[in-house]
Amino acid sequence: KFFLRANTYTDSLADLGFEPAVTANGYYSLSLTQTDDGWTATAVPNGSPQDTDTTCVSFSFDQEGRKRAVDDEDADTTDLCWR
């Protein structure tokens, strides 16, 4: 909807109604990054208990629906974490 109204992507979750930028249970902090061809949304642990998970440290997806997850060494764990 934002793109249709503004004719541009945003990197502000507040523009999209997400304030504060955390999941409902508070386990993950959320961020939004503009890219050359769209955007990427990312979730990272926001304290306990998720910060002890070393396999699925960061989750992301983009405007094309491409999903990605990485572990604490930045290795791709997409198939394991996005089920």
PDB file of N, CA, C and O in Angstrom:
ATOM      1  N   LYS A   1       0.815  -1.194   0.000  1.00  0.00           N
ATOM      2  CA  LYS A   1       0.000   0.000   0.000  1.00  0.00           C
ATOM      3  C   LYS A   1       0.858   1.257   0.000  1.00  0.00           C
ATOM      4  O   LYS A   1       0.523   2.225  -0.663  1.00  0.00           O
ATOM      5  N   PHE A   2       1.929   1.251   0.798  1.00  0.00           N
ATOM      6  CA  PHE A   2       2.763   2.442   0.885  1.00  0.00           C
ATOM      7  C   PHE A   2       3.310   2.810  -0.487  1.00  0.00           C
ATOM      8  O   PHE A   2       3.270   3.975  -0.883  1.00  0.00           O
ATOM      9  N   PHE A   3       3.821   1.827  -1.229  1.00  0.00           N
ATOM     10  CA  PHE A   3       4.378   2.099  -2.547  1.00  0.00           C
ATOM     11  C   PHE A   3       3.326   2.692  -3.473  1.00  0.00           C
ATOM     12  O   PHE A   3       3.604   3.619  -4.229  1.00  0.00           O
ATOM     13  N   LEU A   4       2.106   2.165  -3.409  1.00  0.00           N
ATOM     14  CA  LEU A   4       1.038   2.681  -4.267  1.00  0.00           C
ATOM     15  C   LEU A   4       0.697   4.131  -3.939  1.00  0.00           C
ATOM     16  O   LEU A   4       0.414   4.930  -4.833  1.00  0.00           O
ATOM     17  N   ARG A   5       0.738   4.475  -2.652  1.00  0.00           N
ATOM     18  CA  ARG A   5       0.421   5.859  -2.247  1.00  0.00           C
ATOM     19  C   ARG A   5       1.573   6.815  -2.505  1.00  0.00           C
ATOM     20  O   ARG A   5       1.377   7.939  -2.940  1.00  0.00           O
ATOM     21  N   ALA A   6       2.801   6.365  -2.199  1.00  0.00           N
ATOM     22  CA  ALA A   6       3.952   7.263  -2.246  1.00  0.00           C
ATOM     23  C   ALA A   6       4.799   7.115  -3.514  1.00  0.00           C
ATOM     24  O   ALA A   6       5.688   7.920  -3.753  1.00  0.00           O
ATOM     25  N   ASN A   7       4.544   6.060  -4.297  1.00  0.00           N
ATOM     26  CA  ASN A   7       5.318   5.775  -5.493  1.00  0.00           C
ATOM     27  C   ASN A   7       6.801   5.580  -5.196  1.00  0.00           C
ATOM     28  O   ASN A   7       7.669   5.888  -5.997  1.00  0.00           O
ATOM     29  N   THR A   8       7.092   5.090  -3.995  1.00  0.00           N
ATOM     30  CA  THR A   8       8.454   4.779  -3.583  1.00  0.00           C
ATOM     31  C   THR A   8       8.393   3.798  -2.427  1.00  0.00           C
ATOM     32  O   THR A   8       7.359   3.671  -1.777  1.00  0.00           O
ATOM     33  N   TYR A   9       9.486   3.092  -2.193  1.00  0.00           N
ATOM     34  CA  TYR A   9       9.571   2.237  -1.014  1.00  0.00           C
ATOM     35  C   TYR A   9      10.032   3.079   0.162  1.00  0.00           C
ATOM     36  O   TYR A   9      10.529   4.192  -0.007  1.00  0.00           O
ATOM     37  N   THR A  10       9.887   2.556   1.370  1.00  0.00           N
ATOM     38  CA  THR A  10      10.339   3.253   2.564  1.00  0.00           C
ATOM     39  C   THR A  10      11.264   2.352   3.357  1.00  0.00           C
ATOM     40  O   THR A  10      11.188   1.126   3.246  1.00  0.00           O
ATOM     41  N   ASP A  11      12.145   2.956   4.137  1.00  0.00           N
ATOM     42  CA  ASP A  11      12.967   2.181   5.061  1.00  0.00           C
ATOM     43  C   ASP A  11      12.554   2.456   6.502  1.00  0.00           C
ATOM     44  O   ASP A  11      13.253   2.125   7.440  1.00  0.00           O
ATOM     45  N   SER A  12      11.389   3.045   6.654  1.00  0.00           N
ATOM     46  CA  SER A  12      10.866   3.364   7.981  1.00  0.00           C
ATOM     47  C   SER A  12       9.680   2.467   8.311  1.00  0.00           C
ATOM     48  O   SER A  12       8.626   2.557   7.672  1.00  0.00           O
ATOM     49  N   LEU A  13       9.841   1.618   9.303  1.00  0.00           N
ATOM     50  CA  LEU A  13       8.730   0.773   9.728  1.00  0.00           C
ATOM     51  C   LEU A  13       7.595   1.607  10.319  1.00  0.00           C
ATOM     52  O   LEU A  13       6.443   1.216  10.250  1.00  0.00           O
ATOM     53  N   ALA A  14       7.904   2.765  10.861  1.00  0.00           N
ATOM     54  CA  ALA A  14       6.863   3.659  11.379  1.00  0.00           C
ATOM     55  C   ALA A  14       5.933   4.110  10.255  1.00  0.00           C
ATOM     56  O   ALA A  14       4.726   4.238  10.455  1.00  0.00           O
ATOM     57  N   ASP A  15       6.490   4.318   9.047  1.00  0.00           N
ATOM     58  CA  ASP A  15       5.661   4.682   7.898  1.00  0.00           C
ATOM     59  C   ASP A  15       4.626   3.604   7.591  1.00  0.00           C
ATOM     60  O   ASP A  15       3.581   3.883   7.021  1.00  0.00           O
ATOM     61  N   LEU A  16       4.935   2.364   7.975  1.00  0.00           N
ATOM     62  CA  LEU A  16       4.055   1.237   7.702  1.00  0.00           C
ATOM     63  C   LEU A  16       3.198   0.848   8.898  1.00  0.00           C
ATOM     64  O   LEU A  16       2.464  -0.123   8.852  1.00  0.00           O
ATOM     65  N   GLY A  17       3.302   1.621   9.976  1.00  0.00           N
ATOM     66  CA  GLY A  17       2.483   1.363  11.156  1.00  0.00           C
ATOM     67  C   GLY A  17       3.101   0.424  12.172  1.00  0.00           C
ATOM     68  O   GLY A  17       2.409  -0.045  13.076  1.00  0.00           O
ATOM     69  N   PHE A  18       4.391   0.131  12.045  1.00  0.00           N
ATOM     70  CA  PHE A  18       5.076  -0.738  12.998  1.00  0.00           C
ATOM     71  C   PHE A  18       5.908   0.099  13.951  1.00  0.00           C
ATOM     72  O   PHE A  18       7.052   0.433  13.680  1.00  0.00           O
ATOM     73  N   GLU A  19       5.325   0.457  15.067  1.00  0.00           N
ATOM     74  CA  GLU A  19       6.017   1.267  16.062  1.00  0.00           C
ATOM     75  C   GLU A  19       5.588   0.761  17.428  1.00  0.00           C
ATOM     76  O   GLU A  19       4.394   0.788  17.720  1.00  0.00           O
ATOM     77  N   PRO A  20       6.430   0.212  18.251  1.00  0.00           N
ATOM     78  CA  PRO A  20       7.869   0.041  18.039  1.00  0.00           C
ATOM     79  C   PRO A  20       8.161  -1.085  17.054  1.00  0.00           C
ATOM     80  O   PRO A  20       7.289  -1.904  16.758  1.00  0.00           O
ATOM     81  N   ALA A  21       9.378  -1.129  16.576  1.00  0.00           N
ATOM     82  CA  ALA A  21       9.769  -2.095  15.549  1.00  0.00           C
ATOM     83  C   ALA A  21      10.233  -3.409  16.179  1.00  0.00           C
ATOM     84  O   ALA A  21      11.388  -3.799  16.077  1.00  0.00           O
ATOM     85  N   VAL A  22       9.289  -4.077  16.839  1.00  0.00           N
ATOM     86  CA  VAL A  22       9.540  -5.399  17.419  1.00  0.00           C
ATOM     87  C   VAL A  22       8.329  -6.280  17.139  1.00  0.00           C
ATOM     88  O   VAL A  22       7.233  -5.785  16.868  1.00  0.00           O
ATOM     89  N   THR A  23       8.534  -7.603  17.208  1.00  0.00           N
ATOM     90  CA  THR A  23       7.421  -8.526  17.028  1.00  0.00           C
ATOM     91  C   THR A  23       6.470  -8.413  18.212  1.00  0.00           C
ATOM     92  O   THR A  23       6.820  -7.854  19.264  1.00  0.00           O
ATOM     93  N   ALA A  24       5.282  -8.943  18.058  1.00  0.00           N
ATOM     94  CA  ALA A  24       4.243  -8.827  19.092  1.00  0.00           C
ATOM     95  C   ALA A  24       4.704  -9.351  20.447  1.00  0.00           C
ATOM     96  O   ALA A  24       4.380  -8.768  21.484  1.00  0.00           O
ATOM     97  N   ASN A  25       5.482 -10.429  20.455  1.00  0.00           N
ATOM     98  CA  ASN A  25       5.950 -10.987  21.722  1.00  0.00           C
ATOM     99  C   ASN A  25       7.252 -10.359  22.190  1.00  0.00           C
ATOM    100  O   ASN A  25       7.743 -10.691  23.260  1.00  0.00           O
ATOM    101  N   GLY A  26       7.842  -9.488  21.376  1.00  0.00           N
ATOM    102  CA  GLY A  26       9.074  -8.800  21.748  1.00  0.00           C
ATOM    103  C   GLY A  26      10.342  -9.608  21.541  1.00  0.00           C
ATOM    104  O   GLY A  26      11.432  -9.148  21.878  1.00  0.00           O
ATOM    105  N   TYR A  27      10.246 -10.786  20.970  1.00  0.00           N
ATOM    106  CA  TYR A  27      11.417 -11.642  20.794  1.00  0.00           C
ATOM    107  C   TYR A  27      12.365 -11.161  19.705  1.00  0.00           C
ATOM    108  O   TYR A  27      13.543 -11.471  19.720  1.00  0.00           O
ATOM    109  N   TYR A  28      11.853 -10.430  18.712  1.00  0.00           N
ATOM    110  CA  TYR A  28      12.675  -9.988  17.584  1.00  0.00           C
ATOM    111  C   TYR A  28      12.527  -8.495  17.339  1.00  0.00           C
ATOM    112  O   TYR A  28      11.435  -7.945  17.428  1.00  0.00           O
ATOM    113  N   SER A  29      13.645  -7.872  16.993  1.00  0.00           N
ATOM    114  CA  SER A  29      13.647  -6.492  16.514  1.00  0.00           C
ATOM    115  C   SER A  29      13.535  -6.543  14.991  1.00  0.00           C
ATOM    116  O   SER A  29      14.114  -7.419  14.344  1.00  0.00           O
ATOM    117  N   LEU A  30      12.799  -5.609  14.440  1.00  0.00           N
ATOM    118  CA  LEU A  30      12.539  -5.581  13.007  1.00  0.00           C
ATOM    119  C   LEU A  30      13.214  -4.382  12.357  1.00  0.00           C
ATOM    120  O   LEU A  30      13.296  -3.310  12.954  1.00  0.00           O
ATOM    121  N   SER A  31      13.672  -4.582  11.133  1.00  0.00           N
ATOM    122  CA  SER A  31      14.229  -3.460  10.376  1.00  0.00           C
ATOM    123  C   SER A  31      13.821  -3.610   8.916  1.00  0.00           C
ATOM    124  O   SER A  31      13.476  -4.698   8.453  1.00  0.00           O
ATOM    125  N   LEU A  32      13.869  -2.507   8.214  1.00  0.00           N
ATOM    126  CA  LEU A  32      13.497  -2.458   6.809  1.00  0.00           C
ATOM    127  C   LEU A  32      14.573  -1.662   6.083  1.00  0.00           C
ATOM    128  O   LEU A  32      14.932  -0.569   6.514  1.00  0.00           O
ATOM    129  N   THR A  33      15.092  -2.239   5.007  1.00  0.00           N
ATOM    130  CA  THR A  33      16.168  -1.600   4.255  1.00  0.00           C
ATOM    131  C   THR A  33      15.757  -1.464   2.803  1.00  0.00           C
ATOM    132  O   THR A  33      15.273  -2.425   2.206  1.00  0.00           O
ATOM    133  N   GLN A  34      15.940  -0.275   2.243  1.00  0.00           N
ATOM    134  CA  GLN A  34      15.694  -0.086   0.818  1.00  0.00           C
ATOM    135  C   GLN A  34      16.873  -0.649   0.045  1.00  0.00           C
ATOM    136  O   GLN A  34      18.023  -0.520   0.460  1.00  0.00           O
ATOM    137  N   THR A  35      16.577  -1.284  -1.084  1.00  0.00           N
ATOM    138  CA  THR A  35      17.606  -1.777  -1.988  1.00  0.00           C
ATOM    139  C   THR A  35      17.410  -1.097  -3.340  1.00  0.00           C
ATOM    140  O   THR A  35      16.449  -0.355  -3.526  1.00  0.00           O
ATOM    141  N   ASP A  36      18.300  -1.382  -4.270  1.00  0.00           N
ATOM    142  CA  ASP A  36      18.182  -0.770  -5.600  1.00  0.00           C
ATOM    143  C   ASP A  36      16.871  -1.125  -6.285  1.00  0.00           C
ATOM    144  O   ASP A  36      16.323  -0.325  -7.033  1.00  0.00           O
ATOM    145  N   ASP A  37      16.368  -2.328  -6.019  1.00  0.00           N
ATOM    146  CA  ASP A  37      15.156  -2.771  -6.715  1.00  0.00           C
ATOM    147  C   ASP A  37      13.977  -3.035  -5.790  1.00  0.00           C
ATOM    148  O   ASP A  37      13.018  -3.669  -6.174  1.00  0.00           O
ATOM    149  N   GLY A  38      14.028  -2.569  -4.549  1.00  0.00           N
ATOM    150  CA  GLY A  38      12.911  -2.792  -3.630  1.00  0.00           C
ATOM    151  C   GLY A  38      13.286  -2.627  -2.183  1.00  0.00           C
ATOM    152  O   GLY A  38      13.789  -1.587  -1.789  1.00  0.00           O
ATOM    153  N   TRP A  39      13.071  -3.690  -1.397  1.00  0.00           N
ATOM    154  CA  TRP A  39      13.311  -3.605   0.043  1.00  0.00           C
ATOM    155  C   TRP A  39      13.619  -4.990   0.607  1.00  0.00           C
ATOM    156  O   TRP A  39      13.338  -6.014  -0.015  1.00  0.00           O
ATOM    157  N   THR A  40      14.211  -5.001   1.802  1.00  0.00           N
ATOM    158  CA  THR A  40      14.444  -6.224   2.560  1.00  0.00           C
ATOM    159  C   THR A  40      14.016  -5.971   3.993  1.00  0.00           C
ATOM    160  O   THR A  40      14.422  -4.975   4.604  1.00  0.00           O
ATOM    161  N   ALA A  41      13.181  -6.850   4.525  1.00  0.00           N
ATOM    162  CA  ALA A  41      12.768  -6.804   5.925  1.00  0.00           C
ATOM    163  C   ALA A  41      13.574  -7.848   6.684  1.00  0.00           C
ATOM    164  O   ALA A  41      13.749  -8.968   6.209  1.00  0.00           O
ATOM    165  N   THR A  42      14.066  -7.474   7.876  1.00  0.00           N
ATOM    166  CA  THR A  42      14.925  -8.361   8.657  1.00  0.00           C
ATOM    167  C   THR A  42      14.468  -8.396  10.102  1.00  0.00           C
ATOM    168  O   THR A  42      14.063  -7.377  10.658  1.00  0.00           O
ATOM    169  N   ALA A  43      14.556  -9.588  10.692  1.00  0.00           N
ATOM    170  CA  ALA A  43      14.264  -9.775  12.112  1.00  0.00           C
ATOM    171  C   ALA A  43      15.492 -10.397  12.773  1.00  0.00           C
ATOM    172  O   ALA A  43      16.057 -11.366  12.260  1.00  0.00           O
ATOM    173  N   VAL A  44      15.921  -9.802  13.891  1.00  0.00           N
ATOM    174  CA  VAL A  44      17.046 -10.324  14.671  1.00  0.00           C
ATOM    175  C   VAL A  44      16.611 -10.439  16.124  1.00  0.00           C
ATOM    176  O   VAL A  44      15.713  -9.716  16.562  1.00  0.00           O
ATOM    177  N   PRO A  45      17.233 -11.346  16.893  1.00  0.00           N
ATOM    178  CA  PRO A  45      16.839 -11.544  18.290  1.00  0.00           C
ATOM    179  C   PRO A  45      16.884 -10.258  19.093  1.00  0.00           C
ATOM    180  O   PRO A  45      17.762  -9.417  18.914  1.00  0.00           O
ATOM    181  N   ASN A  46      15.916 -10.139  19.997  1.00  0.00           N
ATOM    182  CA  ASN A  46      15.798  -8.966  20.859  1.00  0.00           C
ATOM    183  C   ASN A  46      15.861  -9.432  22.316  1.00  0.00           C
ATOM    184  O   ASN A  46      14.956  -9.190  23.095  1.00  0.00           O
ATOM    185  N   GLY A  47      16.913 -10.163  22.654  1.00  0.00           N
ATOM    186  CA  GLY A  47      17.066 -10.658  24.019  1.00  0.00           C
ATOM    187  C   GLY A  47      16.570 -12.080  24.176  1.00  0.00           C
ATOM    188  O   GLY A  47      16.299 -12.787  23.206  1.00  0.00           O
ATOM    189  N   SER A  48      16.465 -12.496  25.417  1.00  0.00           N
ATOM    190  CA  SER A  48      16.093 -13.866  25.767  1.00  0.00           C
ATOM    191  C   SER A  48      14.634 -14.134  25.427  1.00  0.00           C
ATOM    192  O   SER A  48      13.801 -13.235  25.552  1.00  0.00           O
ATOM    193  N   PRO A  49      14.288 -15.309  24.990  1.00  0.00           N
ATOM    194  CA  PRO A  49      15.111 -16.516  24.836  1.00  0.00           C
ATOM    195  C   PRO A  49      15.756 -16.653  23.470  1.00  0.00           C
ATOM    196  O   PRO A  49      16.603 -17.515  23.273  1.00  0.00           O
ATOM    197  N   GLN A  50      15.426 -15.820  22.502  1.00  0.00           N
ATOM    198  CA  GLN A  50      15.893 -16.020  21.131  1.00  0.00           C
ATOM    199  C   GLN A  50      17.378 -15.756  20.951  1.00  0.00           C
ATOM    200  O   GLN A  50      17.990 -16.280  20.030  1.00  0.00           O
ATOM    201  N   ASP A  51      17.987 -14.959  21.810  1.00  0.00           N
ATOM    202  CA  ASP A  51      19.394 -14.634  21.612  1.00  0.00           C
ATOM    203  C   ASP A  51      20.322 -15.820  21.861  1.00  0.00           C
ATOM    204  O   ASP A  51      21.511 -15.754  21.576  1.00  0.00           O
ATOM    205  N   THR A  52      19.803 -16.929  22.386  1.00  0.00           N
ATOM    206  CA  THR A  52      20.617 -18.130  22.571  1.00  0.00           C
ATOM    207  C   THR A  52      20.566 -19.046  21.343  1.00  0.00           C
ATOM    208  O   THR A  52      21.307 -20.022  21.277  1.00  0.00           O
ATOM    209  N   ASP A  53      19.728 -18.741  20.377  1.00  0.00           N
ATOM    210  CA  ASP A  53      19.629 -19.526  19.150  1.00  0.00           C
ATOM    211  C   ASP A  53      20.769 -19.129  18.222  1.00  0.00           C
ATOM    212  O   ASP A  53      20.794 -18.015  17.710  1.00  0.00           O
ATOM    213  N   THR A  54      21.728 -20.010  18.025  1.00  0.00           N
ATOM    214  CA  THR A  54      22.874 -19.705  17.168  1.00  0.00           C
ATOM    215  C   THR A  54      22.674 -20.193  15.731  1.00  0.00           C
ATOM    216  O   THR A  54      23.479 -19.892  14.870  1.00  0.00           O
ATOM    217  N   THR A  55      21.598 -20.924  15.477  1.00  0.00           N
ATOM    218  CA  THR A  55      21.346 -21.464  14.146  1.00  0.00           C
ATOM    219  C   THR A  55      20.523 -20.503  13.284  1.00  0.00           C
ATOM    220  O   THR A  55      20.804 -20.320  12.106  1.00  0.00           O
ATOM    221  N   CYS A  56      19.527 -19.895  13.866  1.00  0.00           N
ATOM    222  CA  CYS A  56      18.638 -18.978  13.136  1.00  0.00           C
ATOM    223  C   CYS A  56      18.758 -17.589  13.761  1.00  0.00           C
ATOM    224  O   CYS A  56      17.882 -17.131  14.475  1.00  0.00           O
ATOM    225  N   VAL A  57      19.872 -16.926  13.471  1.00  0.00           N
ATOM    226  CA  VAL A  57      20.183 -15.641  14.104  1.00  0.00           C
ATOM    227  C   VAL A  57      19.460 -14.477  13.439  1.00  0.00           C
ATOM    228  O   VAL A  57      19.042 -13.536  14.096  1.00  0.00           O
ATOM    229  N   SER A  58      19.293 -14.558  12.137  1.00  0.00           N
ATOM    230  CA  SER A  58      18.664 -13.466  11.393  1.00  0.00           C
ATOM    231  C   SER A  58      17.752 -14.052  10.322  1.00  0.00           C
ATOM    232  O   SER A  58      18.142 -14.977   9.618  1.00  0.00           O
ATOM    233  N   PHE A  59      16.540 -13.498  10.235  1.00  0.00           N
ATOM    234  CA  PHE A  59      15.575 -13.884   9.205  1.00  0.00           C
ATOM    235  C   PHE A  59      15.323 -12.660   8.328  1.00  0.00           C
ATOM    236  O   PHE A  59      15.201 -11.555   8.841  1.00  0.00           O
ATOM    237  N   SER A  60      15.201 -12.876   7.024  1.00  0.00           N
ATOM    238  CA  SER A  60      14.855 -11.753   6.156  1.00  0.00           C
ATOM    239  C   SER A  60      14.046 -12.238   4.964  1.00  0.00           C
ATOM    240  O   SER A  60      14.042 -13.421   4.627  1.00  0.00           O
ATOM    241  N   PHE A  61      13.333 -11.298   4.364  1.00  0.00           N
ATOM    242  CA  PHE A  61      12.634 -11.545   3.106  1.00  0.00           C
ATOM    243  C   PHE A  61      12.545 -10.228   2.357  1.00  0.00           C
ATOM    244  O   PHE A  61      12.698  -9.154   2.937  1.00  0.00           O
ATOM    245  N   ASP A  62      12.331 -10.339   1.045  1.00  0.00           N
ATOM    246  CA  ASP A  62      12.299  -9.122   0.236  1.00  0.00           C
ATOM    247  C   ASP A  62      10.973  -8.993  -0.510  1.00  0.00           C
ATOM    248  O   ASP A  62      10.068  -9.811  -0.337  1.00  0.00           O
ATOM    249  N   GLN A  63      10.875  -7.965  -1.338  1.00  0.00           N
ATOM    250  CA  GLN A  63       9.633  -7.657  -2.048  1.00  0.00           C
ATOM    251  C   GLN A  63       9.241  -8.757  -3.031  1.00  0.00           C
ATOM    252  O   GLN A  63       8.094  -8.844  -3.432  1.00  0.00           O
ATOM    253  N   GLU A  64      10.160  -9.617  -3.400  1.00  0.00           N
ATOM    254  CA  GLU A  64       9.875 -10.733  -4.299  1.00  0.00           C
ATOM    255  C   GLU A  64       9.466 -11.994  -3.537  1.00  0.00           C
ATOM    256  O   GLU A  64       9.168 -13.016  -4.150  1.00  0.00           O
ATOM    257  N   GLY A  65       9.498 -11.926  -2.193  1.00  0.00           N
ATOM    258  CA  GLY A  65       9.163 -13.087  -1.378  1.00  0.00           C
ATOM    259  C   GLY A  65      10.336 -14.015  -1.140  1.00  0.00           C
ATOM    260  O   GLY A  65      10.174 -15.098  -0.583  1.00  0.00           O
ATOM    261  N   ARG A  66      11.527 -13.619  -1.545  1.00  0.00           N
ATOM    262  CA  ARG A  66      12.720 -14.437  -1.310  1.00  0.00           C
ATOM    263  C   ARG A  66      13.069 -14.383   0.168  1.00  0.00           C
ATOM    264  O   ARG A  66      13.187 -13.303   0.744  1.00  0.00           O
ATOM    265  N   LYS A  67      13.229 -15.561   0.754  1.00  0.00           N
ATOM    266  CA  LYS A  67      13.531 -15.669   2.179  1.00  0.00           C
ATOM    267  C   LYS A  67      14.989 -16.049   2.379  1.00  0.00           C
ATOM    268  O   LYS A  67      15.581 -16.738   1.556  1.00  0.00           O
ATOM    269  N   ARG A  68      15.538 -15.612   3.527  1.00  0.00           N
ATOM    270  CA  ARG A  68      16.918 -15.942   3.875  1.00  0.00           C
ATOM    271  C   ARG A  68      17.030 -15.981   5.392  1.00  0.00           C
ATOM    272  O   ARG A  68      16.387 -15.213   6.097  1.00  0.00           O
ATOM    273  N   ALA A  69      17.868 -16.890   5.866  1.00  0.00           N
ATOM    274  CA  ALA A  69      18.214 -16.949   7.282  1.00  0.00           C
ATOM    275  C   ALA A  69      19.696 -17.282   7.372  1.00  0.00           C
ATOM    276  O   ALA A  69      20.245 -17.964   6.499  1.00  0.00           O
ATOM    277  N   VAL A  70      20.330 -16.779   8.420  1.00  0.00           N
ATOM    278  CA  VAL A  70      21.748 -17.056   8.629  1.00  0.00           C
ATOM    279  C   VAL A  70      21.987 -17.427  10.088  1.00  0.00           C
ATOM    280  O   VAL A  70      21.211 -17.065  10.971  1.00  0.00           O
ATOM    281  N   ASP A  71      23.113 -18.138  10.307  1.00  0.00           N
ATOM    282  CA  ASP A  71      23.485 -18.497  11.672  1.00  0.00           C
ATOM    283  C   ASP A  71      24.456 -17.466  12.234  1.00  0.00           C
ATOM    284  O   ASP A  71      24.697 -16.424  11.611  1.00  0.00           O
ATOM    285  N   ASP A  72      25.023 -17.766  13.397  1.00  0.00           N
ATOM    286  CA  ASP A  72      25.894 -16.794  14.058  1.00  0.00           C
ATOM    287  C   ASP A  72      27.236 -16.599  13.356  1.00  0.00           C
ATOM    288  O   ASP A  72      28.004 -15.721  13.719  1.00  0.00           O
ATOM    289  N   GLU A  73      27.521 -17.404  12.328  1.00  0.00           N
ATOM    290  CA  GLU A  73      28.731 -17.220  11.527  1.00  0.00           C
ATOM    291  C   GLU A  73      28.384 -16.712  10.126  1.00  0.00           C
ATOM    292  O   GLU A  73      29.197 -16.768   9.212  1.00  0.00           O
ATOM    293  N   ASP A  74      27.148 -16.262   9.946  1.00  0.00           N
ATOM    294  CA  ASP A  74      26.633 -15.722   8.691  1.00  0.00           C
ATOM    295  C   ASP A  74      26.521 -16.769   7.583  1.00  0.00           C
ATOM    296  O   ASP A  74      26.475 -16.427   6.407  1.00  0.00           O
ATOM    297  N   ALA A  75      26.467 -18.051   7.967  1.00  0.00           N
ATOM    298  CA  ALA A  75      26.256 -19.120   6.994  1.00  0.00           C
ATOM    299  C   ALA A  75      24.761 -19.241   6.701  1.00  0.00           C
ATOM    300  O   ALA A  75      23.924 -19.024   7.584  1.00  0.00           O
ATOM    301  N   ASP A  76      24.431 -19.593   5.481  1.00  0.00           N
ATOM    302  CA  ASP A  76      23.039 -19.697   5.054  1.00  0.00           C
ATOM    303  C   ASP A  76      22.345 -20.872   5.741  1.00  0.00           C
ATOM    304  O   ASP A  76      22.763 -22.021   5.606  1.00  0.00           O
ATOM    305  N   THR A  77      21.278 -20.594   6.497  1.00  0.00           N
ATOM    306  CA  THR A  77      20.483 -21.622   7.171  1.00  0.00           C
ATOM    307  C   THR A  77      19.009 -21.498   6.778  1.00  0.00           C
ATOM    308  O   THR A  77      18.120 -21.884   7.531  1.00  0.00           O
ATOM    309  N   THR A  78      18.773 -20.965   5.588  1.00  0.00           N
ATOM    310  CA  THR A  78      17.408 -20.699   5.135  1.00  0.00           C
ATOM    311  C   THR A  78      16.525 -21.930   5.168  1.00  0.00           C
ATOM    312  O   THR A  78      15.406 -21.886   5.700  1.00  0.00           O
ATOM    313  N   ASP A  79      16.993 -23.041   4.615  1.00  0.00           N
ATOM    314  CA  ASP A  79      16.174 -24.251   4.556  1.00  0.00           C
ATOM    315  C   ASP A  79      15.824 -24.769   5.942  1.00  0.00           C
ATOM    316  O   ASP A  79      14.738 -25.320   6.150  1.00  0.00           O
ATOM    317  N   LEU A  80      16.713 -24.600   6.897  1.00  0.00           N
ATOM    318  CA  LEU A  80      16.470 -25.069   8.255  1.00  0.00           C
ATOM    319  C   LEU A  80      15.548 -24.130   9.037  1.00  0.00           C
ATOM    320  O   LEU A  80      14.679 -24.582   9.785  1.00  0.00           O
ATOM    321  N   CYS A  81      15.711 -22.839   8.854  1.00  0.00           N
ATOM    322  CA  CYS A  81      15.002 -21.861   9.702  1.00  0.00           C
ATOM    323  C   CYS A  81      13.648 -21.418   9.149  1.00  0.00           C
ATOM    324  O   CYS A  81      12.764 -21.094   9.927  1.00  0.00           O
ATOM    325  N   TRP A  82      13.501 -21.363   7.840  1.00  0.00           N
ATOM    326  CA  TRP A  82      12.229 -20.952   7.242  1.00  0.00           C
ATOM    327  C   TRP A  82      11.445 -22.205   6.868  1.00  0.00           C
ATOM    328  O   TRP A  82      11.538 -22.690   5.758  1.00  0.00           O
ATOM    329  N   ARG A  83      10.685 -22.729   7.776  1.00  0.00           N
ATOM    330  CA  ARG A  83       9.884 -23.934   7.513  1.00  0.00           C
ATOM    331  C   ARG A  83       8.432 -23.589   7.540  1.00  0.00           C
ATOM    332  O   ARG A  83       7.950 -22.776   8.201  1.00  0.00           O
TER     333      ARG A  83
END
